[in-house]
Coordinates of C-alpha atoms and ligand atoms in Angstrom, one line a residue:
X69 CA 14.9 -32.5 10.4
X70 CA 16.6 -35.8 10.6
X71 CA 20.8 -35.2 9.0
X72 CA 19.6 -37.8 6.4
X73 CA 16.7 -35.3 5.3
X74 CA 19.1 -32.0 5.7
X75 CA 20.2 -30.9 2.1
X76 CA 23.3 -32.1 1.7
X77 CA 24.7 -30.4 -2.0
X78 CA 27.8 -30.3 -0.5
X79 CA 30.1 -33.4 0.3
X80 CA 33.4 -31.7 1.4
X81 CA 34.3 -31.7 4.7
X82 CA 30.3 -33.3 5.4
X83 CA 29.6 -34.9 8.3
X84 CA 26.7 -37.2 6.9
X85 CA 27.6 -40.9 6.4
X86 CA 29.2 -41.8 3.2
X87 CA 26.0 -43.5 2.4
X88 CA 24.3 -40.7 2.6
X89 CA 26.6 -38.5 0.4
X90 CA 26.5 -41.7 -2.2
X91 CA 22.8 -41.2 -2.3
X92 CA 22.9 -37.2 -2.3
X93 CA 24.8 -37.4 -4.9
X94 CA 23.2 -40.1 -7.2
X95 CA 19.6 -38.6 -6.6
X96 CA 20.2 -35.4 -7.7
X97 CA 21.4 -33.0 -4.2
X98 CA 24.7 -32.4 -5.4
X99 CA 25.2 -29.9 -8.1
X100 CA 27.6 -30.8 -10.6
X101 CA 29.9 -28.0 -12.9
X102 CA 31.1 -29.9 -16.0
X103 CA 33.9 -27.1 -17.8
X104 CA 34.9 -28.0 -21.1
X105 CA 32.7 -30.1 -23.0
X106 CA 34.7 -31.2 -26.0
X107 CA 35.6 -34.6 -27.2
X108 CA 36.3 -35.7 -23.5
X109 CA 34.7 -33.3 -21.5
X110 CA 31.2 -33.9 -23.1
X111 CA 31.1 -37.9 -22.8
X112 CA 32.4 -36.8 -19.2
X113 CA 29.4 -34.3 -18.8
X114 CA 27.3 -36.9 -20.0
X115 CA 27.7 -39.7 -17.7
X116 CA 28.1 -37.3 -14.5
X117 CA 24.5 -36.3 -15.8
X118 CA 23.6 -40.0 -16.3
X119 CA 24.6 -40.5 -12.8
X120 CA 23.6 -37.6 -10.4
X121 CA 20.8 -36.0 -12.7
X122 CA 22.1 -32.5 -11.9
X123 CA 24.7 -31.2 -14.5
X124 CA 25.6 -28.0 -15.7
X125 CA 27.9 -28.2 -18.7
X126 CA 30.0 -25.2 -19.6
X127 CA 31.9 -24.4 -22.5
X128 CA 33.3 -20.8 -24.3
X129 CA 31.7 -21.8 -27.6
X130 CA 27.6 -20.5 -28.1
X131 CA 28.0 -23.1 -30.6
X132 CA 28.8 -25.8 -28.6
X133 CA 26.3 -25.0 -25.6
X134 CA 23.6 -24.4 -28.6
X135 CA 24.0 -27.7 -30.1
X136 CA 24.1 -29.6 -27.1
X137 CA 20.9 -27.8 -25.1
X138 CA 18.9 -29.0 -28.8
X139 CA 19.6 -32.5 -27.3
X140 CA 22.2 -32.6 -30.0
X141 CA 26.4 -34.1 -30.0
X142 CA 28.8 -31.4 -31.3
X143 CA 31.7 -34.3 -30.8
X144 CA 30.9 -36.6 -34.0
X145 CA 32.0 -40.8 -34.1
X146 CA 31.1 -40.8 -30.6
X147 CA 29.1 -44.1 -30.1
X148 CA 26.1 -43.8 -28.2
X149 CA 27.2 -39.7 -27.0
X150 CA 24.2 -38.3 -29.3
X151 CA 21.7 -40.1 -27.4
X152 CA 23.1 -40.2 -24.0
X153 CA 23.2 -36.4 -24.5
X154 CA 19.4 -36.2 -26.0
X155 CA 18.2 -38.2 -22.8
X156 CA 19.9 -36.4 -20.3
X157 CA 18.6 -33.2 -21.7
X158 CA 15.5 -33.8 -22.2
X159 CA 15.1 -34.9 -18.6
X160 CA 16.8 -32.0 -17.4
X161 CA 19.6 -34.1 -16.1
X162 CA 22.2 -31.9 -18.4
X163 CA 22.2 -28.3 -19.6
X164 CA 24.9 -26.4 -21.2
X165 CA 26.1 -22.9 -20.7
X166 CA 28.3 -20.5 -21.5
X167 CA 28.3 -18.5 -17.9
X168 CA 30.9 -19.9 -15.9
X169 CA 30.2 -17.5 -13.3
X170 CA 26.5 -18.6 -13.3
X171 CA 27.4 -22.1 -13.6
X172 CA 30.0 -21.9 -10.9
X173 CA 27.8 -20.3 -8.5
X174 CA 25.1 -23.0 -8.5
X175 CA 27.5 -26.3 -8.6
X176 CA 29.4 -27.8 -6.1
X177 CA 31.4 -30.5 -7.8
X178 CA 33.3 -28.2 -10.4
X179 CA 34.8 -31.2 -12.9
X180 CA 37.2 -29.1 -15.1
X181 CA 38.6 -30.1 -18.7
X182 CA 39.8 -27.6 -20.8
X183 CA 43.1 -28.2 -22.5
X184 CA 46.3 -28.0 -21.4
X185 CA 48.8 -27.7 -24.8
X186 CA 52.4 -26.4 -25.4
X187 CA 53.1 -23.6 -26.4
X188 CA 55.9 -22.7 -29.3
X189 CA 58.7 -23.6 -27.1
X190 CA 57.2 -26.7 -26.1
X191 CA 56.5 -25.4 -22.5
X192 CA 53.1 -26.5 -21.1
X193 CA 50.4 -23.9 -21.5
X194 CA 48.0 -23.6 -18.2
X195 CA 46.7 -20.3 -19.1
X196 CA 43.1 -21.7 -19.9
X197 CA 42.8 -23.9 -16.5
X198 CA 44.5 -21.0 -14.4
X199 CA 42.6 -18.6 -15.7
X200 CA 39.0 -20.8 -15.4
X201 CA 40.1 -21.5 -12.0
X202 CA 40.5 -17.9 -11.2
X203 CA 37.0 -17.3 -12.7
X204 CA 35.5 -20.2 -10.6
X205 CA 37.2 -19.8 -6.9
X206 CA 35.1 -16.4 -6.4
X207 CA 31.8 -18.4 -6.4
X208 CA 33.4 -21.7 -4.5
X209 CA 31.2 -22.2 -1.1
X210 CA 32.4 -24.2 1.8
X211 CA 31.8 -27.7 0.9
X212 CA 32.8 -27.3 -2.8
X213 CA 35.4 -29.3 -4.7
X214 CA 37.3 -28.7 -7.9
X215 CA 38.1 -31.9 -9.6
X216 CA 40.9 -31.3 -12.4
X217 CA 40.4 -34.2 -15.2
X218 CA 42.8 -32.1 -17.7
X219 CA 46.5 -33.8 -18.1
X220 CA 48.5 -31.2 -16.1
X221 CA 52.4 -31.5 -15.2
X222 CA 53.1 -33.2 -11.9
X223 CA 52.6 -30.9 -9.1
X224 CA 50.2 -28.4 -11.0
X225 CA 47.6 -28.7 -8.3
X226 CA 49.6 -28.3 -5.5
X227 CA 52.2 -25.4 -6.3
X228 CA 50.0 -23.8 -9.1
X229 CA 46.1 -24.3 -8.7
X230 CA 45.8 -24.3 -5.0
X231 CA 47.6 -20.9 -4.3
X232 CA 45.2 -19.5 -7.1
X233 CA 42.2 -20.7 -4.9
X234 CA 43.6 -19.9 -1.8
X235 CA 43.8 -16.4 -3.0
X236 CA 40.1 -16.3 -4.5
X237 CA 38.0 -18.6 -2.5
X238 CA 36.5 -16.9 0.7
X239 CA 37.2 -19.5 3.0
X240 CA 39.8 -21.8 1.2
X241 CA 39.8 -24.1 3.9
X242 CA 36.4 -25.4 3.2
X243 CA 37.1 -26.6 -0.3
X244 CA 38.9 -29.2 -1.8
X245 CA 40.9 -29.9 -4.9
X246 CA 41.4 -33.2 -6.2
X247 CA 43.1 -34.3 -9.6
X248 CA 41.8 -37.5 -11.2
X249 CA 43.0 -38.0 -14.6
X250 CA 41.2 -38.6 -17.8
X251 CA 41.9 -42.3 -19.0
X252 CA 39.7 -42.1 -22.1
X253 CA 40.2 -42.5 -25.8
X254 CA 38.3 -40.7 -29.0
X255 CA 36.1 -43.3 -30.3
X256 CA 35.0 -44.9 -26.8
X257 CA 34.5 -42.5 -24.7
X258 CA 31.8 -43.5 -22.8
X259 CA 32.9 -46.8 -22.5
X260 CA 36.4 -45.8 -21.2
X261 CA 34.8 -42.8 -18.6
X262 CA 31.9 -45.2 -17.6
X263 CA 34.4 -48.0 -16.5
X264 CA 37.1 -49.7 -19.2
X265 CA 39.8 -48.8 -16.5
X266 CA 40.3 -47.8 -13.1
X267 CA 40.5 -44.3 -12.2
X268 CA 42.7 -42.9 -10.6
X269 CA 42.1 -40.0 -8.1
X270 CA 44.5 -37.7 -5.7
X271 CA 43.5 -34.8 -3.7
X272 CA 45.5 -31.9 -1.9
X273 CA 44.4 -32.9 1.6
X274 CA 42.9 -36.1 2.4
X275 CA 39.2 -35.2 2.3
X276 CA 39.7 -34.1 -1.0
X277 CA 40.7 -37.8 -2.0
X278 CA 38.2 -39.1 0.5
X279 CA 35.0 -37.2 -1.7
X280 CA 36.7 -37.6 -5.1
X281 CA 36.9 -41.5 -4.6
X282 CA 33.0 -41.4 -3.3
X283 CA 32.3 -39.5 -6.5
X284 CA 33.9 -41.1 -8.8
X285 CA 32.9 -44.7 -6.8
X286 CA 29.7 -43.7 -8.6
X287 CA 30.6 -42.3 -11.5
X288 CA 32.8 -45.7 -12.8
X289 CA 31.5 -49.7 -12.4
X290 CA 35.5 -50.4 -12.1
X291 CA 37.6 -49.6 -9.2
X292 CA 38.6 -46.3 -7.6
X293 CA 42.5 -46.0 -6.7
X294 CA 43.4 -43.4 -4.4
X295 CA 46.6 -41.8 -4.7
X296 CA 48.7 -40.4 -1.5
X297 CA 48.2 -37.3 -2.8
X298 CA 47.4 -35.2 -5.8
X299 CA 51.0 -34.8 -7.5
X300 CA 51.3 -38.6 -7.7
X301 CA 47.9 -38.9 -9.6
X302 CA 49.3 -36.3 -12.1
X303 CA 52.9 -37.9 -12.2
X304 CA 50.1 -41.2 -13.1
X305 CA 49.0 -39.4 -16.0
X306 CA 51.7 -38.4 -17.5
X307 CA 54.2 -41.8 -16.9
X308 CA 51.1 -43.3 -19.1
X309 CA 51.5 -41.0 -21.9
X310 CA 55.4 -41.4 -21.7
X311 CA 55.3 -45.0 -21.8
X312 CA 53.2 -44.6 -24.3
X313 CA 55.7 -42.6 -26.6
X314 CA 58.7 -43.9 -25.5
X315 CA 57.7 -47.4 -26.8
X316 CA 56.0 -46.0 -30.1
X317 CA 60.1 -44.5 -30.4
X318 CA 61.6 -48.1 -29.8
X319 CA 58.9 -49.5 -32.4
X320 CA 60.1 -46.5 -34.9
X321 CA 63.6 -47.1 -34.2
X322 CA 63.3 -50.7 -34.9
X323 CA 61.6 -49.7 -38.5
X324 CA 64.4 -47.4 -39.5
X325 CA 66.8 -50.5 -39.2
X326 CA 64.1 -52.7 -41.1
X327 CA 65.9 -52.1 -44.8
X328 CA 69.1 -53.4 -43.4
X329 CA 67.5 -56.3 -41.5
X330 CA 65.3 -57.0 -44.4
X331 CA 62.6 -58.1 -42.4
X332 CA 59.2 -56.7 -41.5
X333 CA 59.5 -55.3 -38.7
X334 CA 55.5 -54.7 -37.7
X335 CA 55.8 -58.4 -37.8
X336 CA 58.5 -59.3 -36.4
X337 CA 56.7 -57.2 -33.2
X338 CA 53.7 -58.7 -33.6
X339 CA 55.3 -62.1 -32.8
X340 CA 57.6 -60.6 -30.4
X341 CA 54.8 -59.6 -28.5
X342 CA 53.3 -63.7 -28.7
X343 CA 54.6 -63.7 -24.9
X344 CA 53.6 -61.4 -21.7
X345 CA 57.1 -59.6 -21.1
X346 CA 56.9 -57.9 -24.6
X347 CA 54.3 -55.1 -25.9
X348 CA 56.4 -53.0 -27.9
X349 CA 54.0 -51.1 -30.3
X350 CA 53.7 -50.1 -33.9
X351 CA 55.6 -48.0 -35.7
X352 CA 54.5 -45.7 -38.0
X353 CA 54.9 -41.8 -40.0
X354 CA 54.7 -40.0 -36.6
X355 CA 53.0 -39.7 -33.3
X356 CA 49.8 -36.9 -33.3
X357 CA 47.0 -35.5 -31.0
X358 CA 47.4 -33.2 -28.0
X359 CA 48.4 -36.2 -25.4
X360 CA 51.4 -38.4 -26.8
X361 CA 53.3 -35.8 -28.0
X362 CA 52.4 -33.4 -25.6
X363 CA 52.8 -35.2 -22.3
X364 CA 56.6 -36.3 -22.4
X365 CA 56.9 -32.2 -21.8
X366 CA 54.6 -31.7 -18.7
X367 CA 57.8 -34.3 -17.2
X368 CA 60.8 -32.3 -19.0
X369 CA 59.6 -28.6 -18.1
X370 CA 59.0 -30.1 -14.4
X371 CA 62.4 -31.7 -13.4
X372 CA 66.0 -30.4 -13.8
X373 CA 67.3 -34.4 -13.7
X374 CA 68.1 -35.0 -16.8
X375 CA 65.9 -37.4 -18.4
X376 CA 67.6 -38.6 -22.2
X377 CA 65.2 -41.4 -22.7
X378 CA 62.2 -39.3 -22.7
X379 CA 63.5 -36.6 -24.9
X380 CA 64.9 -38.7 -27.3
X381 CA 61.8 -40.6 -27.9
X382 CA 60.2 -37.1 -28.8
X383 CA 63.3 -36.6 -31.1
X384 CA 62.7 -39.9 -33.1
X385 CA 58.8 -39.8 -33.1
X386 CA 59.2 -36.1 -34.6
X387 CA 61.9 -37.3 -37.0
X388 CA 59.3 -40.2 -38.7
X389 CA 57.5 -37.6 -41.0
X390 CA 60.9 -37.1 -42.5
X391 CA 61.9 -40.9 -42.5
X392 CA 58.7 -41.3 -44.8
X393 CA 59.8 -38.4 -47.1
X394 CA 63.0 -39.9 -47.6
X395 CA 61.6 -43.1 -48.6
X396 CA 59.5 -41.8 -50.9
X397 CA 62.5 -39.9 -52.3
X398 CA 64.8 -42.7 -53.1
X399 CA 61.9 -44.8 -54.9
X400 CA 60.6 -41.9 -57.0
X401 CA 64.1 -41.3 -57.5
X402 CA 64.3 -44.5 -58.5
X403 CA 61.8 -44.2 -60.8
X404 CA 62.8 -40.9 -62.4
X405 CA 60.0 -39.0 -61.4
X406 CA 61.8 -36.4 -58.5
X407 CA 59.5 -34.9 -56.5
X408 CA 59.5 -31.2 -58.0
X409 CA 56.5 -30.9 -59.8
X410 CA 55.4 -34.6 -59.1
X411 CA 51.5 -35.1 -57.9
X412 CA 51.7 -36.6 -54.5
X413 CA 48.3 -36.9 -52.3
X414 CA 48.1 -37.1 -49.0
X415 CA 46.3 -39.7 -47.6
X416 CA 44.4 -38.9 -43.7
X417 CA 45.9 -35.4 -42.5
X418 CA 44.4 -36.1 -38.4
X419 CA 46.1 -37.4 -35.8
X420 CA 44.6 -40.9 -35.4
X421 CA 41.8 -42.7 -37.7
X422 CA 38.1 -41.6 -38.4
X423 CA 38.6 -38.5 -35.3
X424 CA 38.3 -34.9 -36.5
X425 CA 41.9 -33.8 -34.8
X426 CA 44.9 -31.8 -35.9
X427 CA 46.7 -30.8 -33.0
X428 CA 50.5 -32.4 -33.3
X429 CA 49.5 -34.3 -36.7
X430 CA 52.6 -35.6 -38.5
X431 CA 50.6 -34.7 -41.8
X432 CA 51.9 -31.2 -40.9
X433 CA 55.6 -32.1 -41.6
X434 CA 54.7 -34.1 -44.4
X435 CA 52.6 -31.5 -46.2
X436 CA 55.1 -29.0 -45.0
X437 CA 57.7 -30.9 -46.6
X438 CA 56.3 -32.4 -50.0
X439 CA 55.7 -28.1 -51.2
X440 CA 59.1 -27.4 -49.7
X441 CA 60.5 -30.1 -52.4
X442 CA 58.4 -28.5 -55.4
X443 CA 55.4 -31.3 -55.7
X444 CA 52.1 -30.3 -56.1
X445 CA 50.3 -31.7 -52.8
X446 CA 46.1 -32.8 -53.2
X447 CA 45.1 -33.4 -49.4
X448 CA 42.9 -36.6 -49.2
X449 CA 40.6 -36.5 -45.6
X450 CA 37.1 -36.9 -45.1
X451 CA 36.7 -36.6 -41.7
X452 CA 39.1 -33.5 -40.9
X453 CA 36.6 -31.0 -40.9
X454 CA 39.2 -27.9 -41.6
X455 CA 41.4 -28.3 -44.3
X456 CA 42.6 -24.9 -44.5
X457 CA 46.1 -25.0 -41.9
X458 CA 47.9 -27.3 -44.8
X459 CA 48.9 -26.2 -47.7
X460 CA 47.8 -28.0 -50.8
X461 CA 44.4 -29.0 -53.1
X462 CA 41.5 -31.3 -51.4
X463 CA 40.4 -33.9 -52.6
X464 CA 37.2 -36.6 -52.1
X465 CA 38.3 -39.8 -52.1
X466 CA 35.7 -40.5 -54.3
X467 CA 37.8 -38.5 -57.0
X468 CA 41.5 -39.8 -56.2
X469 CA 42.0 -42.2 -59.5
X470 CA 40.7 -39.1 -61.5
X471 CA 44.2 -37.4 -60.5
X472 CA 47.5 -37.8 -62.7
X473 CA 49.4 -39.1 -59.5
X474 CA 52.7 -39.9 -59.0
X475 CA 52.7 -40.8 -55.8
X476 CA 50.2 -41.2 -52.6
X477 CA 51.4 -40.9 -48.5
X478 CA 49.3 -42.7 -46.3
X479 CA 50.0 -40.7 -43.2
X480 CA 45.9 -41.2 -41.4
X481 CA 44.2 -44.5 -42.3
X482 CA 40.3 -43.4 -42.3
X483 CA 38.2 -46.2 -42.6
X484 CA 36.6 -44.2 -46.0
X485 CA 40.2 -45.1 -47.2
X486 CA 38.8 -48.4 -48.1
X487 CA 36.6 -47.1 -50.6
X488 CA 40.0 -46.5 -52.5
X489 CA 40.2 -48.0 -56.5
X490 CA 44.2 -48.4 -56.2
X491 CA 43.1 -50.7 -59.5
X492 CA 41.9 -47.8 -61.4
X493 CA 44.9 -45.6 -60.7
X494 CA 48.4 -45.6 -63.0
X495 CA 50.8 -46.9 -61.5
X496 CA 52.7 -44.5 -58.5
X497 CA 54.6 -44.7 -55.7
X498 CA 53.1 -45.6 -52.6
X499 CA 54.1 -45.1 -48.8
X500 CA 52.3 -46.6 -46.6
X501 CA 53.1 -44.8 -43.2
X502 CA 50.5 -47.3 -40.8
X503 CA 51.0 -50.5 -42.3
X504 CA 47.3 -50.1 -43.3
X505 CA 47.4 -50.8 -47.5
X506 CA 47.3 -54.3 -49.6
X507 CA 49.1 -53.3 -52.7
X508 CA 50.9 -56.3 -53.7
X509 CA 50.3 -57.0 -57.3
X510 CA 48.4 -53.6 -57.7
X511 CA 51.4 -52.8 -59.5
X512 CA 52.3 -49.7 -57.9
X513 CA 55.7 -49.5 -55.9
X514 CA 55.3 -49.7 -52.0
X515 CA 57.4 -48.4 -49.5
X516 CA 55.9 -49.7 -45.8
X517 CA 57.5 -47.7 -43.2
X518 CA 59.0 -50.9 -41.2
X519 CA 59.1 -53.1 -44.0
X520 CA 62.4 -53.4 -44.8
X521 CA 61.8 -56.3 -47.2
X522 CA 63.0 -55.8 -51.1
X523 CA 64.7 -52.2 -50.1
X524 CA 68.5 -51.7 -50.5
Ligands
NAD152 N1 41.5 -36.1 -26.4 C1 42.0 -37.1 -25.7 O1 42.2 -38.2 -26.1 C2 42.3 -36.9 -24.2 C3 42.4 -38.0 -23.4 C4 42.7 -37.8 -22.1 C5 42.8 -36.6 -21.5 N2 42.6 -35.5 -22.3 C6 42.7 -34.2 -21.6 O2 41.4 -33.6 -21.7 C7 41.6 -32.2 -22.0 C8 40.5 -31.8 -22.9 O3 40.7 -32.6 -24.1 P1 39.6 -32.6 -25.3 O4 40.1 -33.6 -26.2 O5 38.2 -32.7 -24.7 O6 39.8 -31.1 -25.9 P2 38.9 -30.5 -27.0 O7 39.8 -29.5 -27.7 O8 38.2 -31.5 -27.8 O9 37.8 -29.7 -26.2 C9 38.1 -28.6 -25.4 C10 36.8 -27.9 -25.1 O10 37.0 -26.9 -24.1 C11 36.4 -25.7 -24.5 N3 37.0 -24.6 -23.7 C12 38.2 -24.0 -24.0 N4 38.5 -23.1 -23.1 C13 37.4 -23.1 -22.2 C14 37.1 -22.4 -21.0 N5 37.9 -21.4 -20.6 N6 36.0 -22.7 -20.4 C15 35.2 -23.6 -20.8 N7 35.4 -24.4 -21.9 C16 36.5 -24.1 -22.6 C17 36.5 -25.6 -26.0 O11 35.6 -24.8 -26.5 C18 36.3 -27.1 -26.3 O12 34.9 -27.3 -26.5 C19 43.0 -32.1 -22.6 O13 43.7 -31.0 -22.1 C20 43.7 -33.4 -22.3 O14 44.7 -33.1 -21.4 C21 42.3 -35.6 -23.6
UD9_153 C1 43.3 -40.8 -21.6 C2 44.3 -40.5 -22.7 O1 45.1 -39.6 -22.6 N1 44.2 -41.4 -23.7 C3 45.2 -41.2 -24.7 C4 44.7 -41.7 -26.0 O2 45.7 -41.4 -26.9 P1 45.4 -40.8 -28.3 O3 44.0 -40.5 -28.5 O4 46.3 -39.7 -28.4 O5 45.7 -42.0 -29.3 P2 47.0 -42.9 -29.4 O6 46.5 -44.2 -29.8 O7 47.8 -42.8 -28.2 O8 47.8 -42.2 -30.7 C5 48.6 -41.1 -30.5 C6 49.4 -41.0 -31.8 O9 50.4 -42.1 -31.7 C7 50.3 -42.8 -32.9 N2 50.6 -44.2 -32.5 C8 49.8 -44.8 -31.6 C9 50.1 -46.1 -31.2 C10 51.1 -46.8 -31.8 O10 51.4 -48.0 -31.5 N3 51.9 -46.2 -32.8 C11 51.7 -44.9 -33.1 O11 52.4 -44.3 -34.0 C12 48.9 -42.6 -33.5 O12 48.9 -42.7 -34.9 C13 48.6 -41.1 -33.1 O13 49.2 -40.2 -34.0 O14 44.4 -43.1 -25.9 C14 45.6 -43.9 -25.7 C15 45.2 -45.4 -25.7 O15 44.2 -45.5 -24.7 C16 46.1 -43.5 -24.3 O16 47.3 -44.2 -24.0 C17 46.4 -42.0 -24.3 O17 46.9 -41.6 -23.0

């Protein structure tokens, strides 16, 4: 049998031509573990199994695994997901499980993305990754790789991951581990995964960057940059997310000087950034979601230097639920109406528009904060699909005007939000926390968090 016709499920440390391992993989050969199959994980799962035809998705939740082996999306305002994931099952390209052992023992390209949070002290938690890793290296044969798509602190695969497969894998120099970080967004998902960007990959040993960047050559239509090595890939991921923060704190900064400027500050950015040198981005009530605010601390709890930008961006972006309090303070002030017993709804409680997210809201603080000061707090969100960790009445936005309101906090701006009658409502006090409302001449009083227009 000719090397072209051996089996070849295996691409690590294979001796077949590239070409061949291109076309093992695309057609099928190589078995493919997908672990985690949430709002990433499963568009991930579903173009691996759009691509090689042979995925195994596995997930902790019978819900999850249920919904998806009906042919079904448990991740919602996912364009296309439903039916990418109704194709691929119905062809038997993708099949979800909950037995990682079983799935673990049958794969060979184990693609794991489970999250990796903080835990109360704002240290990164690996305890889910470590421990699925620790589950998975006992059924790792020669020839297997581990690709970690999770965000992980710079040098996780290296000082943490590899010793933990070194330890359980039989022969641990047979297998690779590569890092190649997720570059994707809620909301586009397939788009991003399936080529919007170029990814990035970075193994522990060159041939675990050499099959990583073969994979993932067929897994993208954009290009493939290999890293030197598997810490810089992570240190990639995480210097994204803390530009990313760092420049949402300089955009928030710039709006808590707005009153004294008496400009508009999201507009005075918006032509700032007219010419190439500039992107400084919007500011706004706070910065949610288990990346931003998470990822500035995968640097700090890796480093001794001392690194004051970083850390003070996380101190102002945490501090904007508290600048839109404030403001909504001194104009009900204002307006006689103090916040003890006053109606106050708030408007979007997730972390970013029309996706089903808590984790790091800002809407915490706020809520938090509005029943500390005595109001009596209706929560406004038709997409969060848990109300129950704030404190405080829901509400349909169908039903808002019906509400005695004193005042409304724009914190999430849902496109539903648009179904809003502002007209039919008595006149409150508004903060608009995204720059997202049209009020003028609604006759309510507006407080835009960077408009520093008309405020003493
Ligand atoms: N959400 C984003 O915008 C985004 C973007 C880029 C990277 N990431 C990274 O991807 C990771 C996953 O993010 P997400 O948004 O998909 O998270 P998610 O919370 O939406 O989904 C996580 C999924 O993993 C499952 N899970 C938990 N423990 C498991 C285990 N031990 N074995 C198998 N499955 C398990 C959960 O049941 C859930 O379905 C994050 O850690 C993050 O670092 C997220
Ligand atoms: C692959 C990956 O990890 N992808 C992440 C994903 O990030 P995300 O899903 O967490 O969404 P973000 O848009 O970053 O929002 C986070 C919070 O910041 C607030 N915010 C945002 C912009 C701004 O100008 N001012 C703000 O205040 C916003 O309201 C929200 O609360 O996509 C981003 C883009 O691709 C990536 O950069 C980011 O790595």
């Amino acid at each position: 049998m000719s090397r072209s016709e051996q089996s070849l499920e295996r691409l690590y440390g294979s001796g077949a031509t590239p070409d061949e391992q291109r076309r093992a993989f695309t057609d099928g050969q190589v078995p493919v573990a997908v672990y985690g199959l949430g709002k990433m994980g499963l568009p991930l799962a579903a173009v691996y199994a759009s691509v090689s035809g042979n995925v195994t998705g596995v997930d902790i939740s019978e819900s999850v695994v249920g919904t998806i082996n009906d042919g079904r999306s448990p991740v919602e305002n996912e364009p296309g997901l439903e039916a990418e994931i109704e194709r691929n099952v119905s062809s038997g390209a993708l099949s979800a499980t909950t037995d990682v052992e079983e799935a673990a023992a049958g794969a060979s390209i184990h693609v794991l993305i489970v999250p990796t949070l903080l835990d109360d002290q704002d240290v990164p938690d690996l305890s889910t990754l470590t421990a699925l890793i620790r589950d998975i290296g006992m059924h790792l044969d020669p020839g297997d790789i581990v690709v970690v798509e999770s965000t992980v602190p710079p040098g996780t695969c290296a000082e943490t991951l590899w010793p933990i497969l070194r330890r359980t894998v039989p022969d641990p120099e047979s297998v690779g581990l590569a890092f190649c970080p997720e570059r994707t967004m809620s909301g586009r998902a397939l788009q991003d995964i399936r080529g919007a960007y170029p990814k990035i990959v970075g193994g522990i040993d060159d041939e675990s960057t050499r099959v990583a960047k073969l994979v993932y050559g067929e897994i993208t239509t954009n290009d493939v940059h290999a890293a030197p090595d598997a810490r810089t890939a992570e240190c990639v991921k995480v210097f994204e997310g803390i530009y990313r923060d760092t420049n949402i704190a300089l955009a928030n900064e710039l709006a808590m000087v707005a009153p004294e400027l008496g400009v508009d500050v999201p507009e005075a950015i918006e032509l700032a950034n007219t010419q190439p040198f500039c992107d400084i981005h919007r500011p706004g009530i706070g910065v949610g979601g288990h990346c931003i605010p998470v990822y500035p601390y995968f640097l700090l709890d890796s480093i001794e230097t001392s690194a004051p930008i970083v850390r003070m961006a996380r101190q102002i972006n945490d501090s904007m639920p508290l600048y839109a309090i404030e403001q909504l303070r001194e104009a009900m002030d204002g307006s006689d109406h103090p916040l003890f017993g006053a109606n106050v709804a708030v408007l979007g409680v997730t972390y970013r528009p029309d996706v089903d997210e808590i984790r790091y809201s800002p809407a915490f603080s706020v809520v938090r904060d509005l029943n500390q000061l005595g109001a009596n707090v209706y929560l406004v969100d038709p997409v969060c699909s848990d109300l129950s960790p704030f404190e405080g009445t829901p509400v349909a936005v169908e039903r808002l005007h019906r509400l005695d309101l004193d005042a409304a906090v724009l914190v999430t701006d849902h496109s539903a939000f648009d179904r809003i009658r502002w007209d039919r409502m008595d006149p409150m006090v508004v903060v608009d926390g995204r720059q997202a409302l049209t009020l003028s001449g609604s006759g309510h009083t507006v407080r835009t968090i960077g408009d520093g227009r008309g405020v003493e």
